[in-house]
Amino acid sequence: MEEENPNSVYINGDLLEELFLRLPLKYLGICKSVLKEWKLILESKSFVERHLSIQKSGRKILLAAHNCDCGVLPSRLLPESSRRLQWGEEFVFLHCNATRPSMSCDGLVCIPEGEWINVLNPSMGQLRRFHCPSLLNPGQNSTTFPNESWSSYFPGYCAMGFGRDSVNGSYKVVRMLDAPNYCDILDVNTGQWRKLWKPRRFKVDVGRKSASVNGSIYWLQINRHNVNGSIYTILGLDLDKLEFHDVQRPSLPKGIMFEAQIVNIGDCLAIAMPQSSAVQQYQLEIWSMHAPEETWSKTHSISLASLGLVESTSFTPVTLSKQGNVVFYDNKMRLFKYYPQTEQLQSLSQDICVISPYLENLVPLQTQQVEFRTGITCIRRCETETTTDVVMSQSTRVNEFLLEEFLNKGIDWLWKNKFKLGAIYLFVRLLYNCSGDTLFLATKLILLYCLVRSGSCGNIIKTLIMMKLSSIIGLSL
């Protein structure tokens, strides 16, 4: 019987989990490869949820788009250098097309693109792409869909939502139109689509973004003005039961504005909208819903007088700190921060595209890694690069790939044919009594010829080899 080592220390699973919760994300990946027991703990549902809960209660970080369409092939989604402090706030920059509308939930980002749905986990460096079923009656780009300050149209001009089922933990994408009366639902975990009947009385604004809160997705729909003022509804979809329901609306004394947005702020459903005031001109009002009673109260009234608004503007809150500070942006890509203790409104940036709060989510997107052909995965350093830098970076990557491929294949072939090469060397040496330079050129010709015949390096390698052969022949002549 094997004796136990008296110097060994046993740490139970609960203590290990507490230790892992205090480690930075980059070290958790290393711990997975140490022991099988550690890997099981780190990939367990309970650990992933506890880690996400700690992230939500910690320091607020913003995920922003570093706009580009360069198509550079990344090796990972977010390099360490993508984090930086600006204006007292911490940002993580995602290298993507900032003009493309997106949705987010618990640190995951969903970006519809034509006939594809892209779901990213920036913190884990993972991406999955799902092909969309065809729309029976897609909307067309016409005056039917006007570009307002609050509008953000998804491909096919349909209303979309992205959220998490609070019961089984699966993430789901929802896509729907007013006609026909159904919606498509994608389960990100399984990759399967299903259709869900939507009663005709439930209406949505296709150009207005949704919000995901506590296992449900919510849409705001506002009718045009009439003699009694604006009429609006809030539609909810329970992602576990897959049932639509009307949500209790707040009693707004001045009615609702078309610029209103429905958002998730501090894990609460909220409506944010500008209101005109005779004393303070415009102010941003935020009404929050208290679940499960679905009661509403006005939590913030932010003066916008310093902005000098003269036209329709839509505002979207992003984060709410423990001190009550609110970070929000408008449809002109301006970022602001409001301090309720001093009632100060600070302008953080005049040109930035904020996507969502950034959370380190350990949920895996199966085993599918970043696809090279999608433009949204171009993640690089957050500093702005010139066109020359991009071209040089692409050229360097190509040269590194070619050199690595050439060395790997060449060394492998040399080792397998070492005796043949030795015989060729002696034969050429004895037959022609060649000088060292001529023999070196002959050896390169033989090596390059064999690499071409092997067919392992592709057309690009063959083309470069032919160019190299031409230069060698020219030099030898």
Tab-separated table of C-alpha atoms in Angstrom:
chain	number	residue	atom	x	y	z
A	1	MET	CA	0.000	0.000	0.000
A	2	GLU	CA	1.363	3.384	-0.999
A	3	GLU	CA	2.224	5.596	1.969
A	4	GLU	CA	0.945	9.142	2.094
A	5	ASN	CA	3.477	11.934	1.967
A	6	PRO	CA	3.480	13.573	5.426
A	7	ASN	CA	4.525	16.900	3.863
A	8	SER	CA	1.588	17.025	1.433
A	9	VAL	CA	-1.157	19.592	1.975
A	10	TYR	CA	-4.766	18.918	0.994
A	11	ILE	CA	-6.990	21.857	0.077
A	12	ASN	CA	-10.689	21.125	-0.243
A	13	GLY	CA	-12.757	22.273	-3.207
A	14	ASP	CA	-14.570	25.096	-1.392
A	15	LEU	CA	-11.316	26.720	-0.319
A	16	LEU	CA	-9.855	26.329	-3.803
A	17	GLU	CA	-12.913	28.030	-5.285
A	18	GLU	CA	-12.485	30.982	-2.920
A	19	LEU	CA	-8.831	31.280	-3.912
A	20	PHE	CA	-9.627	31.107	-7.625
A	21	LEU	CA	-12.238	33.864	-7.291
A	22	ARG	CA	-9.457	36.231	-6.247
A	23	LEU	CA	-7.159	35.468	-9.178
A	24	PRO	CA	-6.960	37.618	-12.321
A	25	LEU	CA	-8.498	36.116	-15.435
A	26	LYS	CA	-5.196	35.362	-17.181
A	27	TYR	CA	-4.073	33.090	-14.311
A	28	LEU	CA	-7.320	31.101	-14.283
A	29	GLY	CA	-6.492	29.777	-17.750
A	30	ILE	CA	-3.134	28.547	-16.460
A	31	CYS	CA	-4.736	26.873	-13.451
A	32	LYS	CA	-7.019	24.846	-15.736
A	33	SER	CA	-4.022	22.988	-17.148
A	34	VAL	CA	-2.468	22.144	-13.764
A	35	LEU	CA	-4.914	19.571	-12.390
A	36	LYS	CA	-8.088	17.938	-13.631
A	37	GLU	CA	-9.805	18.792	-10.333
A	38	TRP	CA	-8.946	22.461	-10.792
A	39	LYS	CA	-10.299	22.435	-14.329
A	40	LEU	CA	-13.607	20.964	-13.126
A	41	ILE	CA	-13.942	23.694	-10.495
A	42	LEU	CA	-13.132	26.528	-12.901
A	43	GLU	CA	-15.586	25.277	-15.532
A	44	SER	CA	-18.424	24.521	-13.115
A	45	LYS	CA	-21.624	26.521	-13.469
A	46	SER	CA	-21.537	27.679	-9.843
A	47	PHE	CA	-18.003	29.092	-10.158
A	48	VAL	CA	-18.774	30.876	-13.447
A	49	GLU	CA	-21.861	32.514	-11.915
A	50	ARG	CA	-20.067	33.540	-8.718
A	51	HIS	CA	-17.205	35.017	-10.721
A	52	LEU	CA	-19.664	37.001	-12.867
A	53	SER	CA	-21.495	38.250	-9.760
A	54	ILE	CA	-18.226	39.584	-8.331
A	55	GLN	CA	-17.463	41.281	-11.629
A	56	LYS	CA	-20.812	43.068	-11.601
A	57	SER	CA	-20.270	44.399	-8.090
A	58	GLY	CA	-16.688	45.522	-8.753
A	59	ARG	CA	-15.150	48.484	-10.531
A	60	LYS	CA	-17.086	49.649	-13.580
A	61	ILE	CA	-15.244	49.167	-16.877
A	62	LEU	CA	-16.500	50.297	-20.278
A	63	LEU	CA	-16.258	48.332	-23.518
A	64	ALA	CA	-15.810	50.704	-26.446
A	65	ALA	CA	-15.319	50.292	-30.183
A	66	HIS	CA	-12.016	51.306	-31.726
A	67	ASN	CA	-13.490	51.866	-35.171
A	68	CYS	CA	-11.784	50.167	-38.108
A	69	ASP	CA	-12.443	47.946	-41.097
A	70	CYS	CA	-8.905	46.811	-41.868
A	71	GLY	CA	-9.507	43.056	-41.714
A	72	VAL	CA	-6.245	42.244	-39.911
A	73	LEU	CA	-6.151	38.663	-38.711
A	74	PRO	CA	-5.830	38.627	-34.903
A	75	SER	CA	-4.403	35.842	-32.801
A	76	ARG	CA	-6.645	36.743	-29.872
A	77	LEU	CA	-9.554	39.070	-29.223
A	78	LEU	CA	-8.232	41.375	-26.539
A	79	PRO	CA	-4.491	41.976	-26.006
A	80	GLU	CA	-3.413	43.066	-22.540
A	81	SER	CA	-2.547	46.529	-23.858
A	82	SER	CA	-6.173	47.169	-24.850
A	83	ARG	CA	-7.005	48.301	-21.305
A	84	ARG	CA	-6.315	51.898	-20.492
A	85	LEU	CA	-7.449	54.680	-18.196
A	86	GLN	CA	-8.960	57.766	-19.784
A	87	TRP	CA	-10.805	60.622	-18.077
A	88	GLY	CA	-10.739	58.656	-14.821
A	89	GLU	CA	-12.571	55.707	-16.389
A	90	GLU	CA	-11.171	52.316	-17.386
A	91	PHE	CA	-11.808	51.236	-20.974
A	92	VAL	CA	-11.381	48.044	-22.960
A	93	PHE	CA	-11.298	48.699	-26.691
A	94	LEU	CA	-12.777	46.242	-29.168
A	95	HIS	CA	-11.362	46.694	-32.665
A	96	CYS	CA	-14.497	46.647	-34.830
A	97	ASN	CA	-16.769	48.658	-37.085
A	98	ALA	CA	-18.350	51.188	-34.730
A	99	THR	CA	-21.232	51.943	-37.109
A	100	ARG	CA	-22.608	48.408	-36.834
A	101	PRO	CA	-25.363	48.036	-34.181
A	102	SER	CA	-24.720	45.558	-31.399
A	103	MET	CA	-26.287	44.050	-28.276
A	104	SER	CA	-24.695	42.872	-25.054
A	105	CYS	CA	-25.443	40.755	-22.009
A	106	ASP	CA	-23.160	39.896	-19.065
A	107	GLY	CA	-19.993	40.789	-20.976
A	108	LEU	CA	-20.936	38.908	-24.158
A	109	VAL	CA	-21.437	40.962	-27.321
A	110	CYS	CA	-23.806	40.057	-30.171
A	111	ILE	CA	-23.284	41.736	-33.549
A	112	PRO	CA	-25.691	40.787	-36.380
A	113	GLU	CA	-24.030	40.930	-39.791
A	114	GLY	CA	-26.090	40.251	-42.919
A	115	GLU	CA	-27.144	36.600	-42.769
A	116	TRP	CA	-24.943	35.860	-39.770
A	117	ILE	CA	-25.129	36.326	-36.018
A	118	ASN	CA	-21.755	36.900	-34.325
A	119	VAL	CA	-21.497	36.263	-30.582
A	120	LEU	CA	-18.245	37.265	-28.894
A	121	ASN	CA	-16.794	36.704	-25.467
A	122	PRO	CA	-14.053	39.362	-25.460
A	123	SER	CA	-12.599	38.345	-22.096
A	124	MET	CA	-12.121	34.704	-23.225
A	125	GLY	CA	-11.073	35.568	-26.785
A	126	GLN	CA	-13.849	33.469	-28.339
A	127	LEU	CA	-16.268	34.000	-31.206
A	128	ARG	CA	-19.107	31.917	-32.635
A	129	ARG	CA	-20.949	32.609	-35.869
A	130	PHE	CA	-24.460	31.361	-36.605
A	131	HIS	CA	-26.242	31.434	-39.942
A	132	CYS	CA	-29.670	33.089	-39.759
A	133	PRO	CA	-32.825	31.555	-41.253
A	134	SER	CA	-34.231	33.599	-44.140
A	135	LEU	CA	-36.807	36.268	-43.341
A	136	LEU	CA	-40.187	35.715	-45.013
A	137	ASN	CA	-40.930	39.429	-45.238
A	138	PRO	CA	-37.737	41.444	-44.664
A	139	GLY	CA	-37.978	45.220	-44.386
A	140	GLN	CA	-36.541	47.348	-47.152
A	141	ASN	CA	-34.390	50.449	-46.865
A	142	SER	CA	-36.991	53.102	-47.554
A	143	THR	CA	-38.727	56.081	-45.982
A	144	THR	CA	-40.696	53.577	-43.909
A	145	PHE	CA	-37.652	53.394	-41.629
A	146	PRO	CA	-36.569	57.001	-40.949
A	147	ASN	CA	-33.233	57.724	-39.304
A	148	GLU	CA	-34.086	59.333	-35.985
A	149	SER	CA	-31.843	60.169	-33.052
A	150	TRP	CA	-33.126	57.076	-31.230
A	151	SER	CA	-33.044	54.635	-34.169
A	152	SER	CA	-30.520	51.848	-34.717
A	153	TYR	CA	-31.501	49.381	-37.422
A	154	PHE	CA	-30.378	45.765	-37.526
A	155	PRO	CA	-29.978	43.769	-40.788
A	156	GLY	CA	-33.383	43.052	-42.349
A	157	TYR	CA	-34.970	45.910	-40.389
A	158	CYS	CA	-36.207	43.635	-37.633
A	159	ALA	CA	-36.358	44.058	-33.872
A	160	MET	CA	-33.691	42.062	-32.034
A	161	GLY	CA	-32.768	41.102	-28.513
A	162	PHE	CA	-29.941	39.284	-26.735
A	163	GLY	CA	-30.196	37.913	-23.213
A	164	ARG	CA	-29.571	35.086	-20.778
A	165	ASP	CA	-32.030	32.480	-19.571
A	166	SER	CA	-31.820	32.825	-15.786
A	167	VAL	CA	-32.957	29.211	-15.228
A	168	ASN	CA	-30.559	27.141	-17.360
A	169	GLY	CA	-27.978	29.864	-18.050
A	170	SER	CA	-28.133	29.682	-21.846
A	171	TYR	CA	-27.759	32.836	-23.948
A	172	LYS	CA	-30.371	33.493	-26.624
A	173	VAL	CA	-30.763	35.809	-29.610
A	174	VAL	CA	-34.268	36.933	-30.616
A	175	ARG	CA	-35.256	38.348	-34.014
A	176	MET	CA	-38.794	39.397	-34.938
A	177	LEU	CA	-40.969	41.442	-37.281
A	178	ASP	CA	-44.519	42.733	-36.989
A	179	ALA	CA	-45.599	40.640	-39.988
A	180	PRO	CA	-45.653	37.660	-40.007
A	181	ASN	CA	-46.435	37.274	-36.330
A	182	TYR	CA	-43.575	35.073	-35.220
A	183	CYS	CA	-40.009	35.442	-34.027
A	184	ASP	CA	-36.827	33.427	-34.467
A	185	ILE	CA	-34.920	32.405	-31.328
A	186	LEU	CA	-31.313	31.183	-31.370
A	187	ASP	CA	-29.895	29.172	-28.475
A	188	VAL	CA	-26.206	30.109	-28.437
A	189	ASN	CA	-25.266	26.993	-26.437
A	190	THR	CA	-26.742	24.514	-28.934
A	191	GLY	CA	-26.653	26.640	-32.105
A	192	GLN	CA	-30.283	25.706	-32.827
A	193	TRP	CA	-32.989	28.082	-34.107
A	194	ARG	CA	-36.667	27.751	-33.293
A	195	LYS	CA	-39.799	29.742	-34.163
A	196	LEU	CA	-42.102	31.242	-31.563
A	197	TRP	CA	-45.608	32.556	-32.244
A	198	LYS	CA	-46.059	36.229	-31.337
A	199	PRO	CA	-49.654	37.455	-30.815
A	200	ARG	CA	-50.562	40.320	-33.134
A	201	ARG	CA	-51.348	42.686	-30.285
A	202	PHE	CA	-47.693	42.776	-29.237
A	203	LYS	CA	-45.981	45.544	-31.229
A	204	VAL	CA	-42.330	46.621	-31.389
A	205	ASP	CA	-40.315	49.488	-32.878
A	206	VAL	CA	-37.822	47.847	-35.231
A	207	GLY	CA	-35.389	50.745	-34.938
A	208	ARG	CA	-35.276	50.799	-31.148
A	209	LYS	CA	-32.826	48.706	-29.141
A	210	SER	CA	-33.937	46.228	-26.487
A	211	ALA	CA	-32.735	45.602	-22.929
A	212	SER	CA	-32.011	42.312	-21.141
A	213	VAL	CA	-32.667	42.104	-17.395
A	214	ASN	CA	-32.936	39.062	-15.087
A	215	GLY	CA	-33.817	36.437	-17.680
A	216	SER	CA	-36.116	38.529	-19.883
A	217	ILE	CA	-35.751	40.799	-22.908
A	218	TYR	CA	-37.744	44.038	-23.094
A	219	TRP	CA	-38.757	46.246	-26.027
A	220	LEU	CA	-40.208	49.763	-25.932
A	221	GLN	CA	-42.826	50.745	-28.515
A	222	ILE	CA	-44.062	54.332	-28.885
A	223	ASN	CA	-46.997	55.363	-31.062
A	224	ARG	CA	-47.231	58.713	-32.798
A	225	HIS	CA	-48.730	61.706	-31.020
A	226	ASN	CA	-52.494	62.085	-30.901
A	227	VAL	CA	-54.869	64.376	-29.072
A	228	ASN	CA	-54.262	62.472	-25.846
A	229	GLY	CA	-50.468	62.521	-26.186
A	230	SER	CA	-48.080	59.633	-26.904
A	231	ILE	CA	-49.107	56.047	-26.261
A	232	TYR	CA	-46.394	53.545	-25.447
A	233	THR	CA	-46.089	49.920	-24.403
A	234	ILE	CA	-43.351	47.725	-22.953
A	235	LEU	CA	-43.146	44.162	-24.251
A	236	GLY	CA	-41.327	41.465	-22.287
A	237	LEU	CA	-40.178	37.981	-23.315
A	238	ASP	CA	-39.355	35.411	-20.637
A	239	LEU	CA	-36.394	33.464	-22.065
A	240	ASP	CA	-37.123	30.380	-19.939
A	241	LYS	CA	-40.862	30.017	-20.523
A	242	LEU	CA	-40.629	31.687	-23.984
A	243	GLU	CA	-43.781	33.674	-23.269
A	244	PHE	CA	-44.561	37.291	-24.215
A	245	HIS	CA	-46.225	39.583	-21.702
A	246	ASP	CA	-47.132	43.234	-21.235
A	247	VAL	CA	-45.053	45.054	-18.641
A	248	GLN	CA	-46.480	47.578	-16.200
A	249	ARG	CA	-45.583	51.089	-17.392
A	250	PRO	CA	-44.448	54.033	-15.243
A	251	SER	CA	-46.816	56.955	-14.846
A	252	LEU	CA	-44.909	59.743	-16.582
A	253	PRO	CA	-46.319	63.179	-15.659
A	254	LYS	CA	-45.185	64.786	-18.922
A	255	GLY	CA	-45.684	61.751	-21.131
A	256	ILE	CA	-42.976	59.939	-23.056
A	257	MET	CA	-40.575	61.320	-25.655
A	258	PHE	CA	-39.680	59.549	-28.889
A	259	GLU	CA	-36.009	59.829	-27.877
A	260	ALA	CA	-36.632	57.540	-24.886
A	261	GLN	CA	-34.469	54.428	-24.583
A	262	ILE	CA	-35.086	51.258	-22.582
A	263	VAL	CA	-31.891	50.069	-20.872
A	264	ASN	CA	-30.393	47.829	-18.206
A	265	ILE	CA	-28.714	49.954	-15.562
A	266	GLY	CA	-27.523	48.307	-12.368
A	267	ASP	CA	-29.424	45.100	-13.254
A	268	CYS	CA	-32.692	47.043	-13.280
A	269	LEU	CA	-34.959	47.819	-16.207
A	270	ALA	CA	-35.000	51.561	-16.831
A	271	ILE	CA	-36.317	54.174	-19.249
A	272	ALA	CA	-34.074	57.151	-20.003
A	273	MET	CA	-35.408	60.167	-21.872
A	274	PRO	CA	-34.781	63.911	-22.163
A	275	GLN	CA	-37.517	66.240	-20.937
A	276	SER	CA	-37.867	69.952	-21.609
A	277	SER	CA	-38.129	72.267	-18.636
A	278	ALA	CA	-38.814	75.996	-18.565
A	279	VAL	CA	-36.242	76.543	-15.801
A	280	GLN	CA	-33.450	74.112	-16.664
A	281	GLN	CA	-34.124	73.706	-20.395
A	282	TYR	CA	-33.482	69.980	-20.964
A	283	GLN	CA	-32.952	67.363	-18.281
A	284	LEU	CA	-32.391	63.618	-18.508
A	285	GLU	CA	-34.886	61.609	-16.487
A	286	ILE	CA	-34.249	57.972	-15.573
A	287	TRP	CA	-37.156	55.847	-14.378
A	288	SER	CA	-36.273	52.427	-12.896
A	289	MET	CA	-38.482	49.384	-12.393
A	290	HIS	CA	-38.425	47.414	-9.151
A	291	ALA	CA	-38.977	43.696	-9.747
A	292	PRO	CA	-40.942	41.529	-9.270
A	293	GLU	CA	-43.730	43.969	-8.380
A	294	GLU	CA	-43.032	45.937	-11.596
A	295	THR	CA	-43.346	49.250	-9.772
A	296	TRP	CA	-41.537	52.312	-11.115
A	297	SER	CA	-39.864	55.370	-9.598
A	298	LYS	CA	-37.794	58.270	-10.911
A	299	THR	CA	-34.239	57.653	-9.743
A	300	HIS	CA	-32.346	60.431	-11.573
A	301	SER	CA	-33.057	63.878	-12.940
A	302	ILE	CA	-29.911	65.206	-14.619
A	303	SER	CA	-29.720	68.791	-15.823
A	304	LEU	CA	-28.508	69.074	-19.439
A	305	ALA	CA	-28.423	72.866	-19.510
A	306	SER	CA	-24.641	72.949	-19.963
A	307	LEU	CA	-24.969	71.024	-23.251
A	308	GLY	CA	-27.076	73.721	-24.891
A	309	LEU	CA	-29.363	71.268	-26.672
A	310	VAL	CA	-31.274	72.747	-29.583
A	311	GLU	CA	-32.342	69.543	-31.378
A	312	SER	CA	-33.642	66.057	-30.689
A	313	THR	CA	-31.062	63.997	-28.784
A	314	SER	CA	-31.214	60.484	-27.382
A	315	PHE	CA	-29.249	59.417	-24.285
A	316	THR	CA	-28.301	55.915	-23.132
A	317	PRO	CA	-27.058	55.212	-19.568
A	318	VAL	CA	-24.279	52.598	-19.368
A	319	THR	CA	-23.074	52.206	-15.785
A	320	LEU	CA	-24.210	53.128	-12.296
A	321	SER	CA	-21.561	53.139	-9.562
A	322	LYS	CA	-22.025	52.430	-5.852
A	323	GLN	CA	-21.758	56.182	-5.244
A	324	GLY	CA	-24.648	56.777	-7.650
A	325	ASN	CA	-22.493	58.212	-10.449
A	326	VAL	CA	-24.036	57.658	-13.892
A	327	VAL	CA	-22.045	57.292	-17.131
A	328	PHE	CA	-24.112	57.791	-20.283
A	329	TYR	CA	-23.679	58.666	-23.957
A	330	ASP	CA	-25.799	60.302	-26.651
A	331	ASN	CA	-26.503	59.536	-30.299
A	332	LYS	CA	-23.636	61.854	-31.337
A	333	MET	CA	-21.033	59.573	-29.679
A	334	ARG	CA	-20.429	61.961	-26.789
A	335	LEU	CA	-19.744	60.459	-23.352
A	336	PHE	CA	-20.752	62.059	-20.038
A	337	LYS	CA	-20.542	61.360	-16.330
A	338	TYR	CA	-22.961	62.701	-13.734
A	339	TYR	CA	-22.102	63.118	-10.023
A	340	PRO	CA	-25.327	63.300	-7.955
A	341	GLN	CA	-23.582	64.526	-4.761
A	342	THR	CA	-22.456	67.745	-6.470
A	343	GLU	CA	-24.959	67.661	-9.373
A	344	GLN	CA	-21.988	68.072	-11.722
A	345	LEU	CA	-22.139	66.898	-15.330
A	346	GLN	CA	-18.713	66.129	-16.780
A	347	SER	CA	-17.977	65.648	-20.474
A	348	LEU	CA	-15.628	62.670	-20.855
A	349	SER	CA	-15.313	62.452	-24.634
A	350	GLN	CA	-16.678	64.109	-27.766
A	351	ASP	CA	-16.077	61.115	-30.046
A	352	ILE	CA	-16.258	57.580	-28.673
A	353	CYS	CA	-18.512	54.617	-29.388
A	354	VAL	CA	-19.350	52.855	-26.115
A	355	ILE	CA	-20.765	49.359	-26.588
A	356	SER	CA	-21.613	48.228	-23.062
A	357	PRO	CA	-20.146	47.622	-19.615
A	358	TYR	CA	-17.177	45.254	-19.792
A	359	LEU	CA	-17.394	42.123	-17.665
A	360	GLU	CA	-15.025	39.161	-17.483
A	361	ASN	CA	-17.360	36.262	-18.216
A	362	LEU	CA	-15.921	32.753	-17.992
A	363	VAL	CA	-18.761	31.106	-19.910
A	364	PRO	CA	-17.242	29.236	-22.882
A	365	LEU	CA	-18.627	29.573	-26.401
A	366	GLN	CA	-18.069	25.862	-27.075
A	367	THR	CA	-14.716	25.225	-28.796
A	368	GLN	CA	-15.052	27.449	-31.845
A	369	GLN	CA	-12.378	30.125	-31.891
A	370	VAL	CA	-12.077	33.407	-33.793
A	371	GLU	CA	-12.950	33.168	-37.474
A	372	PHE	CA	-10.501	35.044	-39.639
A	373	ARG	CA	-12.965	36.233	-42.287
A	374	THR	CA	-15.195	38.351	-40.096
A	375	GLY	CA	-14.386	42.034	-39.872
A	376	ILE	CA	-15.626	42.377	-36.293
A	377	THR	CA	-12.786	40.339	-34.784
A	378	CYS	CA	-10.055	42.731	-35.802
A	379	ILE	CA	-8.808	43.414	-32.291
A	380	ARG	CA	-5.558	45.322	-31.929
A	381	ARG	CA	-3.954	47.966	-29.759
A	382	CYS	CA	-6.242	50.817	-28.881
A	383	GLU	CA	-3.811	53.457	-30.142
A	384	THR	CA	-4.721	54.857	-33.559
A	385	GLU	CA	-2.547	53.500	-36.373
A	386	THR	CA	-1.809	55.065	-39.740
A	387	THR	CA	-2.426	53.336	-43.054
A	388	THR	CA	1.307	52.740	-43.462
A	389	ASP	CA	1.442	51.027	-40.056
A	390	VAL	CA	-1.425	48.711	-41.042
A	391	VAL	CA	0.220	47.759	-44.352
A	392	MET	CA	3.573	47.133	-42.660
A	393	SER	CA	1.857	45.068	-39.938
A	394	GLN	CA	0.101	42.913	-42.539
A	395	SER	CA	3.347	42.492	-44.501
A	396	THR	CA	5.240	41.497	-41.357
A	397	ARG	CA	2.626	38.860	-40.499
A	398	VAL	CA	2.836	37.381	-44.017
A	399	ASN	CA	6.636	37.287	-43.922
A	400	GLU	CA	6.644	35.660	-40.491
A	401	PHE	CA	4.176	33.001	-41.668
A	402	LEU	CA	6.179	32.248	-44.822
A	403	LEU	CA	9.462	32.051	-42.942
A	404	GLU	CA	8.000	29.750	-40.285
A	405	GLU	CA	6.380	27.502	-42.904
A	406	PHE	CA	9.565	27.381	-44.991
A	407	LEU	CA	11.773	26.512	-42.003
A	408	ASN	CA	9.411	23.874	-40.622
A	409	LYS	CA	8.974	22.071	-43.963
A	410	GLY	CA	12.605	22.510	-44.970
A	411	ILE	CA	14.070	21.161	-41.716
A	412	ASP	CA	11.651	18.234	-41.705
A	413	TRP	CA	12.573	17.330	-45.294
A	414	LEU	CA	16.327	17.679	-44.618
A	415	TRP	CA	16.132	15.290	-41.674
A	416	LYS	CA	14.210	12.666	-43.632
A	417	ASN	CA	16.615	12.853	-46.598
A	418	LYS	CA	19.903	13.443	-44.783
A	419	PHE	CA	21.618	10.371	-46.307
A	420	LYS	CA	20.508	11.258	-49.856
A	421	LEU	CA	21.768	14.801	-49.438
A	422	GLY	CA	25.080	13.515	-48.121
A	423	ALA	CA	25.454	11.259	-51.171
A	424	ILE	CA	24.570	14.147	-53.515
A	425	TYR	CA	27.146	16.345	-51.788
A	426	LEU	CA	29.937	13.789	-52.226
A	427	PHE	CA	28.911	13.037	-55.829
A	428	VAL	CA	28.958	16.696	-56.868
A	429	ARG	CA	32.213	17.293	-54.957
A	430	LEU	CA	34.034	14.373	-56.601
A	431	LEU	CA	32.567	14.702	-60.095
A	432	TYR	CA	32.922	18.427	-60.648
A	433	ASN	CA	35.391	19.428	-57.922
A	434	CYS	CA	33.116	22.442	-57.243
A	435	SER	CA	33.975	25.456	-55.141
A	436	GLY	CA	32.127	26.082	-51.920
A	437	ASP	CA	29.886	28.881	-53.340
A	438	THR	CA	28.788	26.821	-56.335
A	439	LEU	CA	28.065	23.825	-54.136
A	440	PHE	CA	25.980	25.997	-51.778
A	441	LEU	CA	23.921	27.297	-54.702
A	442	ALA	CA	23.391	23.755	-55.990
A	443	THR	CA	22.222	22.602	-52.562
A	444	LYS	CA	19.677	25.462	-52.417
A	445	LEU	CA	18.391	24.511	-55.864
A	446	ILE	CA	17.883	20.901	-54.773
A	447	LEU	CA	16.126	21.901	-51.539
A	448	LEU	CA	13.786	24.361	-53.242
A	449	TYR	CA	12.954	21.885	-56.002
A	450	CYS	CA	12.029	19.192	-53.498
A	451	LEU	CA	9.853	21.571	-51.513
A	452	VAL	CA	7.903	22.466	-54.667
A	453	ARG	CA	7.436	18.806	-55.548
A	454	SER	CA	6.167	18.033	-52.025
A	455	GLY	CA	3.151	20.346	-52.500
A	456	SER	CA	3.068	21.177	-48.803
A	457	CYS	CA	3.581	24.923	-48.938
A	458	GLY	CA	0.821	26.000	-51.301
A	459	ASN	CA	0.727	28.275	-54.294
A	460	ILE	CA	2.200	31.259	-52.453
A	461	ILE	CA	5.293	29.299	-51.446
A	462	LYS	CA	5.667	27.958	-54.966
A	463	THR	CA	5.498	31.439	-56.440
A	464	LEU	CA	8.164	32.714	-54.049
A	465	ILE	CA	10.326	29.692	-54.788
A	466	MET	CA	10.150	30.351	-58.520
A	467	MET	CA	11.193	33.956	-57.890
A	468	LYS	CA	14.073	32.714	-55.705
A	469	LEU	CA	15.157	30.220	-58.379
A	470	SER	CA	15.207	32.985	-60.985
A	471	SER	CA	17.423	35.148	-58.790
A	472	ILE	CA	19.791	32.229	-58.030
A	473	ILE	CA	20.088	31.281	-61.699
A	474	GLY	CA	20.721	34.888	-62.620
A	475	LEU	CA	23.483	35.166	-60.039
A	476	SER	CA	25.143	31.917	-61.038
A	477	LEU	CA	25.193	32.905	-64.711
